[in-house]
Amino acid sequence: MKFRMLTGASVLTAALLLSGCSSGSDDAAGDGAGGTSELTVWLMRDSVSAAFQKEFATAFAADHPDIHLKIQIQEWDGIGQKVTAALAGNDAPDVIEVGNTQVAQYAQSGGLLDLSDKKSDLGGDTWLKGLAEPGAWEGKQYGIPYYAANRVVVYRKDLFQRAGVDPAAVKTRDQWLAATGKLNKGDQQGIYLTGQTWYALAGFIWDEGGDLAVQRDGRWQGALDTPGALAGMEFYRRLQALGRGPKDADEANPPQAEVMAKGKVAQIIATPGGANVVTEQNPRLKGKLGFFPIPGKSADKPGAVFTGGSDLVIPAASRHQDAAYTFVKELTGDTWQKKLALAMSYVPNKTSLAAAVASDPGAAAMAVGAAQGHATPNTPGWAAVEAENPIKDYMTAVLTGGDLEREAAKTSEEITRAMNDAS
């Protein structure tokens, strides 16, 4: 699942810098002399800055003069169909960046190179679980973790101080509810949480030991009606009530950062990049926003989060598989992962590299949460669930007075149908 991390003015800057590298355009490194491998790589729009791309390409060319690197920037819109077509043809690129939850559908087609025997060489023992697990399919590793991003709590430092709430002391979900209740006074919302922010709900469900769907005897079944999932939804209901977020909309309708920018919201659940949007909309809030990991059930472990981000895959049709692996190893190795994390405020692909973002408050909070990262069910059928999104309707039904167990059972049946009809 992708996260578009750059926002507002940052997106504009990146778009201008990368305007010469639009979909299908080349950014070549190396002299292309005889005997070299011409390596074509698809990276996604805004996943790296122009400055990082240039630095990496220059260093790669110096270290690997026998590889002529061509980086082509792709757009997220419509990328699924484009990748599917490329994998089915004989002229696929050599390396492709894909959303971490997209790997299963591409692997199922047989169009990806099995990289299982490379895990040890790439430091796979410390990969983030939320990137590594969806990068595998039927016991084989096809996607190599590239970068991660996850949601944190973005909060108003001044409002917390005025309410006598120390954010550093908010370690458990019960403490979070108590603090949010203190902040939810008068025309001020303790938290702006819409009724359909289902990625946040997923984290609470995982905290309770539940899941969105489970596989039994080779068949996927919706699991919202299990005890853990019901407990997660009950917590969501309690938290959502400590603000005035609409119960029938998601966080993009209206954009929650724009709501926070109006000055009456103490917290939102978002990626740290959301803070940039808030301050762009309301410059008076510059310096007043902070971050902390989503609290867990107990103080010894942060809350579970959905890990978004990207993996790198090598098409089976690549004519330069050795060179492609060299590229993947370089870009996902410790040196460039540290540089990428600092340049883009990402979480590095390994838990052992969390200290690399210690100086960035937002990224540091993400890195703490990323250690408890999860992914959506690892099956091509999950795409059908997200296309229909019955989870959103379920959440709205419960928050507007519907019976929790009855609505959960009905939605679990809808998830079961969608996942198995698509397989």
Tab-separated table of C-alpha atoms in Angstrom:
chain	number	residue	atom	x	y	z
A	1	MET	CA	0.000	0.000	0.000
A	2	LYS	CA	1.420	3.326	-0.981
A	3	PHE	CA	1.690	6.483	1.121
A	4	ARG	CA	2.071	9.778	-0.675
A	5	MET	CA	4.412	11.286	1.845
A	6	LEU	CA	5.150	14.627	0.196
A	7	THR	CA	2.409	17.193	0.627
A	8	GLY	CA	1.544	20.751	-0.253
A	9	ALA	CA	4.541	22.839	-1.232
A	10	SER	CA	6.787	19.769	-0.977
A	11	VAL	CA	4.828	18.035	-3.723
A	12	LEU	CA	5.027	21.092	-5.941
A	13	THR	CA	8.764	21.335	-5.453
A	14	ALA	CA	9.295	17.658	-6.175
A	15	ALA	CA	7.060	17.792	-9.228
A	16	LEU	CA	9.000	20.710	-10.654
A	17	LEU	CA	12.346	19.061	-9.971
A	18	LEU	CA	11.231	15.783	-11.496
A	19	SER	CA	9.316	17.250	-14.444
A	20	GLY	CA	12.036	15.995	-16.747
A	21	CYS	CA	11.518	12.449	-15.400
A	22	SER	CA	7.845	11.866	-16.062
A	23	SER	CA	6.411	8.443	-16.808
A	24	GLY	CA	8.505	6.850	-19.518
A	25	SER	CA	11.340	9.413	-19.353
A	26	ASP	CA	14.896	8.440	-18.511
A	27	ASP	CA	17.434	9.576	-15.946
A	28	ALA	CA	20.548	7.730	-17.059
A	29	ALA	CA	23.702	7.165	-15.087
A	30	GLY	CA	26.772	5.603	-16.649
A	31	ASP	CA	28.212	6.045	-20.120
A	32	GLY	CA	26.404	3.166	-21.846
A	33	ALA	CA	29.667	1.921	-23.347
A	34	GLY	CA	29.907	-1.474	-25.014
A	35	GLY	CA	29.702	-4.429	-22.650
A	36	THR	CA	27.471	-2.686	-20.137
A	37	SER	CA	24.048	-3.835	-18.978
A	38	GLU	CA	21.302	-1.297	-19.598
A	39	LEU	CA	19.126	-1.519	-16.478
A	40	THR	CA	15.607	-0.065	-16.572
A	41	VAL	CA	14.058	0.745	-13.189
A	42	TRP	CA	10.538	1.982	-12.450
A	43	LEU	CA	10.269	4.139	-9.335
A	44	MET	CA	7.060	5.830	-8.252
A	45	ARG	CA	6.321	9.530	-8.339
A	46	ASP	CA	7.427	11.278	-5.127
A	47	SER	CA	8.835	8.131	-3.502
A	48	VAL	CA	12.248	9.829	-3.643
A	49	SER	CA	13.303	13.421	-4.146
A	50	ALA	CA	15.184	14.562	-7.231
A	51	ALA	CA	18.228	15.284	-5.061
A	52	PHE	CA	18.288	11.784	-3.562
A	53	GLN	CA	17.751	10.181	-6.964
A	54	LYS	CA	20.660	12.123	-8.443
A	55	GLU	CA	22.971	11.311	-5.529
A	56	PHE	CA	22.168	7.612	-5.686
A	57	ALA	CA	22.460	7.367	-9.488
A	58	THR	CA	25.812	9.148	-9.469
A	59	ALA	CA	27.241	6.893	-6.764
A	60	PHE	CA	25.823	3.770	-8.424
A	61	ALA	CA	27.438	4.710	-11.732
A	62	ALA	CA	30.799	5.202	-10.044
A	63	ASP	CA	30.611	1.864	-8.211
A	64	HIS	CA	29.153	-0.100	-11.135
A	65	PRO	CA	30.474	1.304	-14.432
A	66	ASP	CA	29.335	-1.865	-16.194
A	67	ILE	CA	25.660	-1.037	-15.482
A	68	HIS	CA	23.920	1.758	-17.411
A	69	LEU	CA	21.062	2.829	-15.126
A	70	LYS	CA	17.809	4.222	-16.504
A	71	ILE	CA	15.310	5.337	-13.850
A	72	GLN	CA	11.785	5.930	-15.136
A	73	ILE	CA	9.310	7.700	-12.867
A	74	GLN	CA	5.809	6.225	-12.867
A	75	GLU	CA	2.471	7.613	-11.682
A	76	TRP	CA	0.466	5.847	-8.970
A	77	ASP	CA	-2.802	6.237	-10.857
A	78	GLY	CA	-3.229	3.253	-13.154
A	79	ILE	CA	0.059	1.650	-12.141
A	80	GLY	CA	-1.551	-1.714	-11.346
A	81	GLN	CA	-2.669	-2.303	-14.912
A	82	LYS	CA	0.662	-1.078	-16.260
A	83	VAL	CA	2.702	-3.425	-14.059
A	84	THR	CA	0.413	-6.362	-14.842
A	85	ALA	CA	0.840	-5.763	-18.557
A	86	ALA	CA	4.615	-5.398	-18.224
A	87	LEU	CA	4.952	-8.649	-16.301
A	88	ALA	CA	2.927	-10.506	-18.912
A	89	GLY	CA	5.073	-9.244	-21.782
A	90	ASN	CA	8.623	-9.819	-22.931
A	91	ASP	CA	9.809	-6.237	-22.473
A	92	ALA	CA	9.431	-5.735	-18.722
A	93	PRO	CA	11.656	-3.319	-16.802
A	94	ASP	CA	14.367	-4.887	-14.678
A	95	VAL	CA	13.267	-3.543	-11.282
A	96	ILE	CA	9.875	-2.184	-10.236
A	97	GLU	CA	8.810	-0.351	-7.080
A	98	VAL	CA	5.380	-1.623	-5.999
A	99	GLY	CA	3.134	-0.942	-3.026
A	100	ASN	CA	3.856	-3.559	-0.357
A	101	THR	CA	0.304	-4.969	-0.420
A	102	GLN	CA	0.395	-5.326	-4.218
A	103	VAL	CA	3.141	-7.968	-4.301
A	104	ALA	CA	0.829	-10.949	-3.838
A	105	GLN	CA	-1.268	-10.212	-6.912
A	106	TYR	CA	1.838	-9.824	-9.086
A	107	ALA	CA	3.498	-12.938	-7.642
A	108	GLN	CA	0.373	-14.986	-8.257
A	109	SER	CA	0.711	-14.299	-11.971
A	110	GLY	CA	4.127	-15.948	-12.034
A	111	GLY	CA	5.747	-12.790	-13.343
A	112	LEU	CA	8.180	-12.125	-10.478
A	113	LEU	CA	11.608	-13.543	-9.687
A	114	ASP	CA	11.815	-15.606	-6.492
A	115	LEU	CA	14.397	-13.925	-4.242
A	116	SER	CA	14.053	-16.242	-1.239
A	117	ASP	CA	17.693	-17.329	-1.402
A	118	LYS	CA	18.797	-13.679	-1.149
A	119	LYS	CA	17.135	-12.902	2.199
A	120	SER	CA	20.224	-13.583	4.297
A	121	ASP	CA	22.440	-11.532	1.974
A	122	LEU	CA	19.982	-8.621	2.240
A	123	GLY	CA	19.640	-8.691	6.034
A	124	GLY	CA	16.176	-10.199	5.979
A	125	ASP	CA	16.282	-11.193	9.656
A	126	THR	CA	15.690	-7.556	10.650
A	127	TRP	CA	13.252	-6.476	7.916
A	128	LEU	CA	10.124	-4.704	9.080
A	129	LYS	CA	7.381	-7.292	9.407
A	130	GLY	CA	4.829	-5.030	7.693
A	131	LEU	CA	6.983	-4.882	4.557
A	132	ALA	CA	8.516	-8.347	4.550
A	133	GLU	CA	5.351	-10.394	5.079
A	134	PRO	CA	3.298	-8.901	2.223
A	135	GLY	CA	6.404	-9.201	0.041
A	136	ALA	CA	6.138	-12.983	0.334
A	137	TRP	CA	3.689	-15.280	-1.436
A	138	GLU	CA	3.133	-18.969	-0.725
A	139	GLY	CA	6.337	-19.218	1.281
A	140	LYS	CA	8.591	-17.468	-1.234
A	141	GLN	CA	10.018	-13.940	-1.040
A	142	TYR	CA	9.351	-11.836	-4.118
A	143	GLY	CA	9.294	-8.295	-2.720
A	144	ILE	CA	12.330	-6.758	-1.015
A	145	PRO	CA	11.414	-4.116	1.605
A	146	TYR	CA	12.249	-0.634	0.329
A	147	TYR	CA	10.783	1.945	2.732
A	148	ALA	CA	7.930	2.205	5.211
A	149	ALA	CA	5.541	4.761	6.616
A	150	ASN	CA	2.836	4.434	9.222
A	151	ARG	CA	0.456	6.567	11.207
A	152	VAL	CA	1.256	8.316	14.464
A	153	VAL	CA	-0.598	10.752	16.696
A	154	VAL	CA	-0.088	14.343	15.533
A	155	TYR	CA	-0.914	16.620	18.451
A	156	ARG	CA	-1.028	20.279	19.491
A	157	LYS	CA	1.705	20.914	22.036
A	158	ASP	CA	0.056	24.087	23.338
A	159	LEU	CA	-3.345	22.491	23.869
A	160	PHE	CA	-1.820	19.517	25.672
A	161	GLN	CA	0.131	21.860	27.948
A	162	ARG	CA	-2.954	23.979	28.662
A	163	ALA	CA	-4.900	20.837	29.621
A	164	GLY	CA	-2.076	19.588	31.844
A	165	VAL	CA	-1.446	16.532	29.688
A	166	ASP	CA	2.114	15.258	29.278
A	167	PRO	CA	2.290	13.462	25.895
A	168	ALA	CA	5.295	11.472	27.087
A	169	ALA	CA	3.072	9.925	29.756
A	170	VAL	CA	0.451	8.737	27.258
A	171	LYS	CA	1.684	5.171	26.863
A	172	THR	CA	-1.477	3.055	27.056
A	173	ARG	CA	-4.843	3.215	25.358
A	174	ASP	CA	-6.573	3.879	28.693
A	175	GLN	CA	-4.227	6.810	29.313
A	176	TRP	CA	-4.944	8.029	25.798
A	177	LEU	CA	-8.691	7.970	26.392
A	178	ALA	CA	-8.277	9.859	29.681
A	179	ALA	CA	-6.019	12.489	28.112
A	180	THR	CA	-8.301	12.907	25.109
A	181	GLY	CA	-11.280	13.353	27.426
A	182	LYS	CA	-9.481	16.260	29.161
A	183	LEU	CA	-8.797	17.854	25.783
A	184	ASN	CA	-12.375	17.465	24.540
A	185	LYS	CA	-13.834	20.612	26.122
A	186	GLY	CA	-16.131	23.329	24.799
A	187	ASP	CA	-15.555	23.996	21.110
A	188	GLN	CA	-12.244	22.098	21.184
A	189	GLN	CA	-12.155	18.513	19.929
A	190	GLY	CA	-10.040	16.060	21.904
A	191	ILE	CA	-9.410	14.192	18.666
A	192	TYR	CA	-10.680	14.518	15.132
A	193	LEU	CA	-11.359	10.930	14.109
A	194	THR	CA	-13.806	10.186	11.341
A	195	GLY	CA	-16.110	7.211	11.396
A	196	GLN	CA	-14.414	5.396	8.528
A	197	THR	CA	-10.693	5.639	9.300
A	198	TRP	CA	-10.393	1.895	8.878
A	199	TYR	CA	-6.600	1.654	8.955
A	200	ALA	CA	-6.706	2.998	12.521
A	201	LEU	CA	-9.404	0.455	13.379
A	202	ALA	CA	-7.209	-2.322	11.973
A	203	GLY	CA	-4.456	-1.369	14.425
A	204	PHE	CA	-6.812	-1.596	17.388
A	205	ILE	CA	-8.057	-4.984	16.156
A	206	TRP	CA	-4.491	-6.293	15.837
A	207	ASP	CA	-3.753	-5.017	19.357
A	208	GLU	CA	-6.582	-7.189	20.620
A	209	GLY	CA	-5.232	-10.272	18.872
A	210	GLY	CA	-7.840	-10.118	16.110
A	211	ASP	CA	-7.578	-9.679	12.366
A	212	LEU	CA	-9.582	-8.413	9.413
A	213	ALA	CA	-9.698	-11.835	7.784
A	214	VAL	CA	-8.180	-15.248	8.432
A	215	GLN	CA	-7.441	-18.290	6.285
A	216	ARG	CA	-8.918	-21.645	7.256
A	217	ASP	CA	-8.531	-24.796	5.198
A	218	GLY	CA	-7.378	-22.792	2.187
A	219	ARG	CA	-10.360	-20.436	2.266
A	220	TRP	CA	-10.341	-16.829	3.447
A	221	GLN	CA	-12.988	-15.705	5.925
A	222	GLY	CA	-13.870	-12.280	7.266
A	223	ALA	CA	-13.013	-12.016	10.967
A	224	LEU	CA	-14.642	-8.803	12.209
A	225	ASP	CA	-17.033	-10.847	14.361
A	226	THR	CA	-14.280	-12.492	16.422
A	227	PRO	CA	-13.716	-11.354	20.042
A	228	GLY	CA	-10.492	-9.481	19.298
A	229	ALA	CA	-11.980	-7.610	16.360
A	230	LEU	CA	-15.109	-6.703	18.331
A	231	ALA	CA	-12.938	-5.343	21.171
A	232	GLY	CA	-10.973	-3.250	18.682
A	233	MET	CA	-14.145	-1.720	17.269
A	234	GLU	CA	-15.443	-0.994	20.764
A	235	PHE	CA	-12.264	0.943	21.558
A	236	TYR	CA	-12.587	2.827	18.270
A	237	ARG	CA	-16.131	3.821	19.238
A	238	ARG	CA	-14.994	5.199	22.593
A	239	LEU	CA	-12.126	7.178	21.066
A	240	GLN	CA	-14.137	8.537	18.148
A	241	ALA	CA	-16.752	9.911	20.548
A	242	LEU	CA	-14.163	12.291	22.053
A	243	GLY	CA	-14.444	14.623	19.075
A	244	ARG	CA	-16.867	15.597	16.367
A	245	GLY	CA	-15.540	13.733	13.350
A	246	PRO	CA	-18.271	12.726	10.880
A	247	LYS	CA	-19.406	9.137	11.377
A	248	ASP	CA	-20.155	8.581	7.682
A	249	ALA	CA	-16.883	9.766	6.082
A	250	ASP	CA	-13.204	8.882	5.999
A	251	GLU	CA	-10.184	11.014	6.854
A	252	ALA	CA	-10.035	12.519	3.361
A	253	ASN	CA	-13.590	13.905	3.374
A	254	PRO	CA	-12.874	16.603	4.373
A	255	PRO	CA	-9.077	16.256	4.646
A	256	GLN	CA	-8.384	15.886	8.350
A	257	ALA	CA	-5.251	18.050	8.256
A	258	GLU	CA	-7.347	20.933	6.944
A	259	VAL	CA	-9.789	20.452	9.817
A	260	MET	CA	-6.934	20.507	12.334
A	261	ALA	CA	-5.578	23.681	10.727
A	262	LYS	CA	-8.695	25.543	11.816
A	263	GLY	CA	-7.284	25.496	15.342
A	264	LYS	CA	-9.879	23.570	17.332
A	265	VAL	CA	-8.494	20.019	17.136
A	266	ALA	CA	-6.014	18.632	19.670
A	267	GLN	CA	-5.050	15.419	17.811
A	268	ILE	CA	-5.345	13.484	14.593
A	269	ILE	CA	-4.064	10.052	13.546
A	270	ALA	CA	-1.933	10.563	10.437
A	271	THR	CA	1.478	10.131	8.884
A	272	PRO	CA	3.864	12.879	10.048
A	273	GLY	CA	3.576	14.523	6.635
A	274	GLY	CA	0.092	15.573	7.666
A	275	ALA	CA	1.666	18.110	10.006
A	276	ASN	CA	3.133	19.901	6.989
A	277	VAL	CA	-0.336	20.343	5.530
A	278	VAL	CA	-1.619	21.712	8.832
A	279	THR	CA	1.079	24.383	9.039
A	280	GLU	CA	0.773	25.255	5.354
A	281	GLN	CA	-2.929	25.873	5.913
A	282	ASN	CA	-2.332	27.724	9.185
A	283	PRO	CA	1.222	29.112	9.589
A	284	ARG	CA	0.384	30.213	13.144
A	285	LEU	CA	0.612	26.568	14.181
A	286	LYS	CA	4.220	26.216	13.044
A	287	GLY	CA	6.261	24.811	15.921
A	288	LYS	CA	3.137	23.831	17.848
A	289	LEU	CA	2.739	20.300	16.503
A	290	GLY	CA	4.321	17.186	17.967
A	291	PHE	CA	4.186	13.424	17.438
A	292	PHE	CA	3.925	10.288	19.521
A	293	PRO	CA	3.355	6.632	18.605
A	294	ILE	CA	-0.200	5.323	18.762
A	295	PRO	CA	-0.475	3.914	22.306
A	296	GLY	CA	-0.857	0.194	22.902
A	297	LYS	CA	-2.870	-1.827	25.385
A	298	SER	CA	0.087	-1.859	27.791
A	299	ALA	CA	2.931	0.585	28.356
A	300	ASP	CA	5.627	-1.863	27.310
A	301	LYS	CA	4.563	-1.965	23.647
A	302	PRO	CA	3.210	0.706	21.276
A	303	GLY	CA	0.002	0.153	19.387
A	304	ALA	CA	-0.108	-1.971	16.268
A	305	VAL	CA	-0.163	0.005	13.020
A	306	PHE	CA	-0.720	-0.651	9.367
A	307	THR	CA	2.632	-0.439	7.605
A	308	GLY	CA	2.385	1.292	4.279
A	309	GLY	CA	5.270	1.667	1.912
A	310	SER	CA	6.959	-0.042	-0.997
A	311	ASP	CA	8.880	-3.168	-1.971
A	312	LEU	CA	11.212	-3.665	-4.915
A	313	VAL	CA	10.559	-6.598	-7.243
A	314	ILE	CA	12.475	-8.072	-10.186
A	315	PRO	CA	10.335	-9.288	-13.091
A	316	ALA	CA	11.012	-12.849	-14.211
A	317	ALA	CA	11.279	-11.464	-17.749
A	318	SER	CA	14.178	-9.161	-16.842
A	319	ARG	CA	17.085	-9.706	-19.215
A	320	HIS	CA	19.566	-8.393	-16.642
A	321	GLN	CA	18.673	-10.184	-13.427
A	322	ASP	CA	22.160	-10.060	-11.912
A	323	ALA	CA	22.427	-6.313	-12.488
A	324	ALA	CA	18.868	-5.886	-11.188
A	325	TYR	CA	19.814	-7.655	-7.973
A	326	THR	CA	22.882	-5.439	-7.635
A	327	PHE	CA	20.604	-2.378	-7.837
A	328	VAL	CA	18.155	-3.791	-5.282
A	329	LYS	CA	20.938	-4.700	-2.878
A	330	GLU	CA	22.425	-1.201	-3.076
A	331	LEU	CA	19.168	0.728	-2.638
A	332	THR	CA	17.890	-1.469	0.200
A	333	GLY	CA	21.259	-1.722	1.938
A	334	ASP	CA	22.068	0.084	5.176
A	335	THR	CA	24.009	2.998	3.655
A	336	TRP	CA	21.277	4.155	1.284
A	337	GLN	CA	18.445	3.254	3.637
A	338	LYS	CA	19.831	5.692	6.204
A	339	LYS	CA	20.192	8.409	3.580
A	340	LEU	CA	16.689	7.770	2.232
A	341	ALA	CA	15.106	7.864	5.681
A	342	LEU	CA	16.690	11.216	6.472
A	343	ALA	CA	15.923	12.684	3.055
A	344	MET	CA	12.264	11.639	2.963
A	345	SER	CA	11.298	11.142	6.650
A	346	TYR	CA	10.649	7.471	5.964
A	347	VAL	CA	11.114	4.508	8.257
A	348	PRO	CA	14.100	2.403	7.085
A	349	ASN	CA	13.379	-1.151	5.974
A	350	LYS	CA	15.096	-2.777	8.981
A	351	THR	CA	14.355	-2.485	12.695
A	352	SER	CA	18.123	-2.300	13.263
A	353	LEU	CA	18.207	1.083	11.472
A	354	ALA	CA	15.582	2.884	13.588
A	355	ALA	CA	18.257	5.118	15.164
A	356	ALA	CA	18.908	6.660	11.747
A	357	VAL	CA	15.797	8.834	12.097
A	358	ALA	CA	16.225	9.757	15.766
A	359	SER	CA	16.762	13.423	14.866
A	360	ASP	CA	13.428	13.648	13.016
A	361	PRO	CA	10.578	13.686	15.598
A	362	GLY	CA	7.897	12.511	13.188
A	363	ALA	CA	9.975	9.768	11.632
A	364	ALA	CA	11.249	8.674	15.045
A	365	ALA	CA	7.667	8.239	16.269
A	366	MET	CA	6.893	6.262	13.111
A	367	ALA	CA	9.897	4.022	13.656
A	368	VAL	CA	8.716	3.124	17.162
A	369	GLY	CA	5.304	2.167	15.819
A	370	ALA	CA	6.765	0.362	12.815
A	371	ALA	CA	8.194	-2.268	15.139
A	372	GLN	CA	4.545	-3.298	15.684
A	373	GLY	CA	3.667	-3.005	12.011
A	374	HIS	CA	1.166	-5.230	10.255
A	375	ALA	CA	-0.209	-5.578	6.758
A	376	THR	CA	-3.610	-6.407	5.359
A	377	PRO	CA	-4.305	-10.091	4.529
A	378	ASN	CA	-1.641	-11.311	2.138
A	379	THR	CA	-3.742	-12.514	-0.758
A	380	PRO	CA	-4.731	-11.124	-4.149
A	381	GLY	CA	-8.362	-11.336	-3.021
A	382	TRP	CA	-7.894	-8.504	-0.541
A	383	ALA	CA	-7.909	-6.006	-3.406
A	384	ALA	CA	-11.581	-6.864	-3.974
A	385	VAL	CA	-12.363	-6.069	-0.337
A	386	GLU	CA	-10.740	-2.652	-0.563
A	387	ALA	CA	-12.551	-1.955	-3.832
A	388	GLU	CA	-15.941	-2.505	-2.161
A	389	ASN	CA	-14.799	-1.415	1.311
A	390	PRO	CA	-17.599	-2.904	3.424
A	391	ILE	CA	-15.475	-2.145	6.504
A	392	LYS	CA	-16.270	1.557	6.139
A	393	ASP	CA	-20.007	0.893	6.024
A	394	TYR	CA	-19.658	-1.404	9.028
A	395	MET	CA	-17.949	1.285	11.080
A	396	THR	CA	-20.588	3.869	10.232
A	397	ALA	CA	-23.388	1.436	11.079
A	398	VAL	CA	-21.914	0.707	14.507
A	399	LEU	CA	-21.140	4.344	15.299
A	400	THR	CA	-24.686	5.412	14.411
A	401	GLY	CA	-26.323	2.929	16.732
A	402	GLY	CA	-26.200	-0.431	14.936
A	403	ASP	CA	-25.728	-3.615	16.928
A	404	LEU	CA	-21.998	-4.332	17.068
A	405	GLU	CA	-22.114	-8.112	16.834
A	406	ARG	CA	-24.820	-8.238	14.170
A	407	GLU	CA	-23.093	-5.651	11.944
A	408	ALA	CA	-19.723	-7.390	12.409
A	409	ALA	CA	-21.155	-10.756	11.388
A	410	LYS	CA	-22.820	-9.277	8.309
A	411	THR	CA	-19.644	-7.500	7.217
A	412	SER	CA	-17.511	-10.592	7.813
A	413	GLU	CA	-19.774	-12.450	5.385
A	414	GLU	CA	-19.296	-9.668	2.816
A	415	ILE	CA	-15.510	-9.851	3.217
A	416	THR	CA	-15.596	-13.642	2.827
A	417	ARG	CA	-17.589	-13.374	-0.395
A	418	ALA	CA	-15.387	-10.639	-1.879
A	419	MET	CA	-12.114	-12.414	-1.122
A	420	ASN	CA	-13.186	-15.792	-2.473
A	421	ASP	CA	-15.055	-14.502	-5.531
A	422	ALA	CA	-11.829	-12.748	-6.559
A	423	SER	CA	-9.618	-15.813	-6.161
